[in-house]
mmCIF file of C-alpha atoms in Angstrom:
data_model
loop_
_atom_site.group_PDB
_atom_site.id
_atom_site.type_symbol
_atom_site.label_atom_id
_atom_site.label_comp_id
_atom_site.label_asym_id
_atom_site.label_seq_id
_atom_site.Cartn_x
_atom_site.Cartn_y
_atom_site.Cartn_z
ATOM 1 C CA LYS A 1 22.900 5.299 -10.812
ATOM 2 C CA LEU A 2 21.350 4.893 -7.540
ATOM 3 C CA ARG A 3 18.304 7.147 -6.746
ATOM 4 C CA ILE A 4 16.180 7.153 -3.704
ATOM 5 C CA GLN A 5 12.611 8.432 -3.469
ATOM 6 C CA THR A 6 10.859 8.678 -0.140
ATOM 7 C CA GLN A 7 7.344 9.722 0.669
ATOM 8 C CA PRO A 8 5.458 10.522 3.851
ATOM 9 C CA ILE A 9 4.020 6.794 5.524
ATOM 10 C CA GLU A 10 0.495 6.477 5.977
ATOM 11 C CA TYR A 11 -1.046 3.960 8.088
ATOM 12 C CA LEU A 12 -2.677 2.378 5.432
ATOM 13 C CA TRP A 13 1.103 1.886 3.803
ATOM 14 C CA ILE A 14 2.614 0.382 6.855
ATOM 15 C CA MET A 15 -0.299 -2.437 6.776
ATOM 16 C CA LYS A 16 0.667 -3.073 3.252
ATOM 17 C CA MET A 17 4.082 -3.523 4.135
ATOM 18 C CA ALA A 18 3.178 -6.084 6.795
ATOM 19 C CA MET A 19 1.159 -7.693 4.547
ATOM 20 C CA LEU A 20 4.154 -7.642 2.136
ATOM 21 C CA ASP A 21 5.962 -9.480 4.264
ATOM 22 C CA THR A 22 4.085 -12.106 6.010
ATOM 23 C CA TYR A 23 5.191 -15.458 5.499
ATOM 24 C CA PHE A 24 3.026 -17.915 4.163
ATOM 25 C CA GLN A 25 3.327 -21.472 2.633
ATOM 26 C CA ASP A 26 3.398 -21.663 -1.420
ATOM 27 C CA GLY A 27 3.530 -25.150 -2.248
ATOM 28 C CA ASP A 28 6.695 -26.531 -1.038
ATOM 29 C CA VAL A 29 8.099 -23.003 -0.633
ATOM 30 C CA LEU A 30 7.675 -20.876 2.608
ATOM 31 C CA THR A 31 7.716 -17.321 0.831
ATOM 32 C CA THR A 32 5.718 -13.956 1.003
ATOM 33 C CA LEU A 33 4.197 -11.724 -1.216
ATOM 34 C CA ARG A 34 7.568 -9.553 -1.647
ATOM 35 C CA LYS A 35 9.585 -12.030 -2.347
ATOM 36 C CA LYS A 36 7.039 -14.032 -4.403
ATOM 37 C CA TYR A 37 6.200 -10.640 -6.738
ATOM 38 C CA ALA A 38 8.792 -8.100 -6.052
ATOM 39 C CA HIS A 39 11.910 -9.705 -5.717
ATOM 40 C CA PRO A 40 15.044 -7.487 -7.721
ATOM 41 C CA ILE A 41 15.897 -8.888 -11.328
ATOM 42 C CA GLU A 42 19.168 -9.396 -12.846
ATOM 43 C CA GLU A 43 19.918 -9.500 -16.042
ATOM 44 C CA HIS A 44 23.713 -9.231 -17.187
ATOM 45 C CA GLU A 45 24.382 -6.018 -16.317
ATOM 46 C CA ASN A 46 20.944 -4.732 -15.578
ATOM 47 C CA PHE A 47 19.269 -4.649 -12.225
ATOM 48 C CA SER A 48 15.605 -3.869 -11.751
ATOM 49 C CA ILE A 49 12.987 -4.093 -8.901
ATOM 50 C CA ALA A 50 8.882 -3.684 -8.937
ATOM 51 C CA SER A 51 8.628 0.230 -8.826
ATOM 52 C CA ARG A 52 4.644 -0.591 -7.739
ATOM 53 C CA LEU A 53 5.614 -2.055 -4.247
ATOM 54 C CA ALA A 54 7.034 0.473 -2.275
ATOM 55 C CA CYS A 55 11.040 -0.153 -0.735
ATOM 56 C CA HIS A 56 11.185 0.269 2.981
ATOM 57 C CA CYS A 57 13.789 2.968 4.459
ATOM 58 C CA GLY A 58 14.995 2.496 7.683
ATOM 59 C CA CYS A 59 17.683 3.744 10.377
ATOM 60 C CA GLY A 60 19.693 1.870 12.964
ATOM 61 C CA VAL A 61 22.241 2.371 15.422
ATOM 62 C CA PHE A 62 24.525 0.879 17.843
ATOM 63 C CA ILE A 63 25.310 2.562 21.046
ATOM 64 C CA ILE A 64 28.584 2.382 22.982
ATOM 65 C CA THR A 65 28.910 2.991 26.706
ATOM 66 C CA SER A 66 32.096 4.905 28.253
ATOM 67 C CA ASP A 67 33.492 1.888 29.644
ATOM 68 C CA GLY A 68 33.341 0.118 26.242
ATOM 69 C CA TYR A 69 30.304 -1.695 25.965
ATOM 70 C CA ILE A 70 28.295 -2.176 23.026
ATOM 71 C CA VAL A 71 24.795 -2.555 23.366
ATOM 72 C CA PHE A 72 22.397 -4.873 21.296
ATOM 73 C CA GLN A 73 18.537 -4.873 21.399
ATOM 74 C CA ASN A 74 16.521 -8.414 21.538
ATOM 75 C CA ARG A 75 13.152 -7.462 19.550
ATOM 76 C CA PHE A 76 9.796 -8.627 20.886
ATOM 77 C CA SER A 77 9.013 -12.229 20.078
ATOM 78 C CA SER A 78 5.680 -11.621 18.818
ATOM 79 C CA SER A 79 4.524 -8.744 16.624
ATOM 80 C CA ASN A 80 0.664 -9.424 17.892
ATOM 81 C CA ASN A 81 0.292 -6.217 19.057
ATOM 82 C CA ARG A 82 2.752 -4.191 16.868
ATOM 83 C CA VAL A 83 3.915 -3.769 13.683
ATOM 84 C CA SER A 84 7.253 -4.796 13.292
ATOM 85 C CA PHE A 85 9.867 -6.039 11.120
ATOM 86 C CA PHE A 86 12.385 -9.341 12.216
ATOM 87 C CA PRO A 87 10.286 -10.132 15.720
ATOM 88 C CA GLY A 88 13.033 -12.289 17.724
ATOM 89 C CA LYS A 89 16.141 -10.644 16.026
ATOM 90 C CA ILE A 90 18.898 -9.435 17.683
ATOM 91 C CA SER A 91 19.675 -5.969 16.205
ATOM 92 C CA TYR A 92 20.458 -2.402 16.752
ATOM 93 C CA THR A 93 20.233 -0.887 20.032
ATOM 94 C CA VAL A 94 17.764 1.233 18.535
ATOM 95 C CA SER A 95 15.982 1.266 14.904
ATOM 96 C CA GLY A 96 12.836 2.639 13.024
ATOM 97 C CA SER A 97 11.095 3.329 9.664
ATOM 98 C CA TYR A 98 12.656 6.951 8.429
ATOM 99 C CA LEU A 99 9.755 9.162 7.772
ATOM 100 C CA SER A 100 10.797 11.490 4.805
ATOM 101 C CA ASP A 101 8.771 14.589 6.060
ATOM 102 C CA SER A 102 10.647 14.076 9.646
ATOM 103 C CA GLY A 103 13.889 16.014 8.908
ATOM 104 C CA THR A 104 17.186 14.337 7.919
ATOM 105 C CA ILE A 105 18.357 11.173 8.651
ATOM 106 C CA PHE A 106 20.171 12.474 11.493
ATOM 107 C CA ASP A 107 17.110 14.635 13.437
ATOM 108 C CA PHE A 108 15.236 11.080 12.810
ATOM 109 C CA MET A 109 17.628 8.782 14.605
ATOM 110 C CA ASN A 110 18.401 11.241 16.974
ATOM 111 C CA ASP A 111 14.897 12.023 18.209
ATOM 112 C CA LYS A 112 14.002 8.116 17.854
ATOM 113 C CA ILE A 113 17.139 7.400 20.380
ATOM 114 C CA ASP A 114 15.692 10.602 22.650
ATOM 115 C CA ARG A 115 12.376 8.594 22.917
ATOM 116 C CA GLU A 116 13.355 5.238 23.618
ATOM 117 C CA LEU A 117 16.895 5.810 25.731
ATOM 118 C CA GLY A 118 16.407 9.503 26.612
ATOM 119 C CA ASN A 119 19.142 11.916 26.029
ATOM 120 C CA ILE A 120 22.249 9.775 25.986
ATOM 121 C CA ILE A 121 24.394 10.442 23.053
ATOM 122 C CA GLN A 122 27.506 12.229 22.404
ATOM 123 C CA ASP A 123 28.050 11.754 18.944
ATOM 124 C CA LEU A 124 26.166 10.103 16.034
ATOM 125 C CA TYR A 125 28.373 8.468 12.972
ATOM 126 C CA LEU A 126 26.889 7.295 10.169
ATOM 127 C CA TRP A 127 28.519 4.399 8.867
ATOM 128 C CA GLU A 128 27.002 2.771 6.187
ATOM 129 C CA LEU A 129 24.207 2.958 3.622
ATOM 130 C CA GLY A 130 23.477 -0.671 2.695
ATOM 131 C CA TYR A 131 20.460 -2.221 0.571
ATOM 132 C CA GLU A 132 18.962 -5.259 1.711
ATOM 133 C CA TYR A 133 18.298 -7.437 -1.192
ATOM 134 C CA GLU A 134 15.493 -9.603 0.103
ATOM 135 C CA TYR A 135 13.041 -7.275 1.902
ATOM 136 C CA LEU A 136 13.920 -3.792 -0.766
ATOM 137 C CA HIS A 137 15.160 -2.401 2.110
ATOM 138 C CA TYR A 138 17.466 0.305 2.292
ATOM 139 C CA GLN A 139 19.040 0.985 5.918
ATOM 140 C CA PHE A 140 20.955 3.484 7.235
ATOM 141 C CA SER A 141 23.509 2.444 9.742
ATOM 142 C CA PHE A 142 25.039 4.380 12.902
ATOM 143 C CA PHE A 143 27.366 4.183 15.623
ATOM 144 C CA SER A 144 26.827 6.445 18.522
ATOM 145 C CA PHE A 145 28.739 6.691 21.617
ATOM 146 C CA CYS A 146 27.319 7.833 25.565
ATOM 147 C CA ASP A 147 28.711 9.360 28.467
ATOM 148 C CA GLU A 148 27.173 6.615 30.773
ATOM 149 C CA THR A 149 28.819 3.184 31.916
ATOM 150 C CA LYS A 150 27.305 0.008 31.208
ATOM 151 C CA GLU A 151 25.876 -0.143 34.924
ATOM 152 C CA GLU A 152 24.402 3.331 34.716
ATOM 153 C CA PHE A 153 23.039 2.613 30.989
ATOM 154 C CA ILE A 154 21.150 -0.661 32.331
ATOM 155 C CA GLU A 155 20.186 1.938 35.655
ATOM 156 C CA CYS A 156 18.727 4.706 33.649
ATOM 157 C CA THR A 157 17.141 3.036 30.146
ATOM 158 C CA ARG A 158 14.497 0.447 30.274
ATOM 159 C CA PRO A 159 12.884 -0.605 27.005
ATOM 160 C CA ARG A 160 10.118 2.022 26.233
ATOM 161 C CA SER A 161 7.657 2.167 23.180
ATOM 162 C CA GLY A 162 9.636 0.885 20.461
ATOM 163 C CA GLN A 163 10.694 -2.954 19.283
ATOM 164 C CA ALA A 164 13.276 -3.261 22.287
ATOM 165 C CA GLN A 165 12.108 -6.311 24.375
ATOM 166 C CA SER A 166 15.270 -5.981 26.387
ATOM 167 C CA PHE A 167 19.054 -4.861 26.011
ATOM 168 C CA CYS A 168 22.616 -6.640 26.297
ATOM 169 C CA CYS A 169 25.945 -5.508 26.693
ATOM 170 C CA TYR A 170 28.902 -6.790 25.273
ATOM 171 C CA ASP A 171 32.409 -6.036 26.264
ATOM 172 C CA LEU A 172 34.218 -4.729 23.216
ATOM 173 C CA ARG A 173 37.764 -5.690 25.104
ATOM 174 C CA ASP A 174 36.641 -9.442 24.928
ATOM 175 C CA GLU A 175 36.486 -9.766 21.287
ATOM 176 C CA ILE A 176 36.347 -13.629 21.278
ATOM 177 C CA ALA A 177 33.186 -13.223 23.222
ATOM 178 C CA ILE A 178 32.060 -10.858 20.476
ATOM 179 C CA ALA A 179 32.586 -13.086 17.576
ATOM 180 C CA ASN A 180 30.644 -15.592 19.462
ATOM 181 C CA VAL A 181 27.730 -13.647 19.605
ATOM 182 C CA MET A 182 28.097 -12.947 15.671
ATOM 183 C CA GLU A 183 27.582 -16.672 15.114
ATOM 184 C CA ILE A 184 24.061 -16.781 16.600
ATOM 185 C CA GLU A 185 21.688 -17.106 13.911
ATOM 186 C CA LYS A 186 19.111 -14.893 15.379
ATOM 187 C CA TRP A 187 19.899 -11.708 13.659
ATOM 188 C CA GLU A 188 18.272 -9.153 11.644
ATOM 189 C CA SER A 189 20.769 -9.056 8.816
ATOM 190 C CA SER A 190 21.524 -5.321 8.212
ATOM 191 C CA ALA A 191 22.461 -5.336 11.745
ATOM 192 C CA TRP A 192 24.828 -8.352 11.487
ATOM 193 C CA ALA A 193 26.364 -7.356 8.552
ATOM 194 C CA VAL A 194 27.110 -3.808 9.757
ATOM 195 C CA LEU A 195 28.560 -5.149 13.087
ATOM 196 C CA ALA A 196 30.848 -7.526 11.322
ATOM 197 C CA ASN A 197 31.864 -4.700 8.783
ATOM 198 C CA ALA A 198 32.445 -2.245 11.648
ATOM 199 C CA LEU A 199 34.685 -4.873 13.989
ATOM 200 C CA MET A 200 36.956 -5.615 11.064
ATOM 201 C CA SER A 201 37.738 -1.848 10.409
ATOM 202 C CA ASN A 202 40.822 0.168 11.099
ATOM 203 C CA GLN A 203 38.339 3.032 11.555
ATOM 204 C CA PHE A 204 36.362 1.631 14.313
ATOM 205 C CA CYS A 205 39.405 0.630 15.946
ATOM 206 C CA ARG A 206 40.641 4.384 15.799
ATOM 207 C CA LEU A 207 36.917 5.628 16.983
ATOM 208 C CA LEU A 208 36.995 3.371 19.843
ATOM 209 C CA SER A 209 40.487 4.179 21.355
ATOM 210 C CA LYS A 210 39.409 7.719 20.600
ATOM 211 C CA LYS A 211 36.408 7.504 22.629
ATOM 212 C CA CYS A 212 36.504 4.840 25.031
ATOM 213 C CA GLY A 213 40.292 4.496 25.149
ATOM 214 C CA ILE A 214 39.853 0.760 24.466
ATOM 215 C CA GLN A 215 42.338 -1.038 21.829
ATOM 216 C CA PHE A 216 40.268 -3.478 20.387
ATOM 217 C CA ASP A 217 42.178 -6.775 19.384
ATOM 218 C CA ARG A 218 40.905 -6.754 15.796
ATOM 219 C CA LYS A 219 43.037 -9.634 14.444
ATOM 220 C CA SER A 220 42.248 -11.699 16.691
ATOM 221 C CA PHE A 221 38.425 -10.823 16.083
ATOM 222 C CA ILE A 222 38.507 -11.344 12.215
ATOM 223 C CA ASN A 223 40.733 -15.001 13.288
ATOM 224 C CA ARG A 224 37.823 -16.500 15.245
ATOM 225 C CA PHE A 225 35.122 -15.153 12.938
ATOM 226 C CA ARG A 226 36.159 -16.070 9.740
ATOM 227 C CA ALA A 227 36.906 -19.853 11.591
ATOM 228 C CA SER A 228 33.510 -19.921 12.388
ATOM 229 C CA HIS A 229 32.186 -18.710 9.121
ATOM 230 C CA ARG A 230 34.304 -20.803 6.557
#
């Protein structure tokens, strides 16, 4: 049975999260306190985690422009002046730590987009709830469509507060270019997994056709993607 308990995040708790996920050399192994002392344990059919250490609950959304470009975020490569997960990674357009006292996850994500990008979204679609084994990290993943074209998005949007250093846009008509981007190692794992799953989905293709009038070449993407991950 899946059970998720959330609680308000305090500054001290955030600092503990940063400490738990800071890498250090333990003999011949590069590890973190979380990996060393709180890694999930599987015994037969039982699955357990250390309840004394907090799990992190996050949200992320990919934005798709009206002319069919998907927007990625390039995160800051240094987290010296910010508490940030996965610095230097390619990730969702917008993401953040969900606070249990900030309404529903939809409220939180809409507010986050509004703060960082402005009021540009059309619809917000919850795509997946995932669990990241390595970081004890629950992730709610969304897609959203905006009225702006790629050029309008670039013109009106600049990284504000948050984790985005810059944004990059990829044409969903060019499935080979998207597949090539997916080969790059510098991805936040949950964002990579959600996007890979979506681009192989009939449901996503239907949604893209309805919202943007684009016929994504799903088969070509799958063939290229699988060829590069054998």
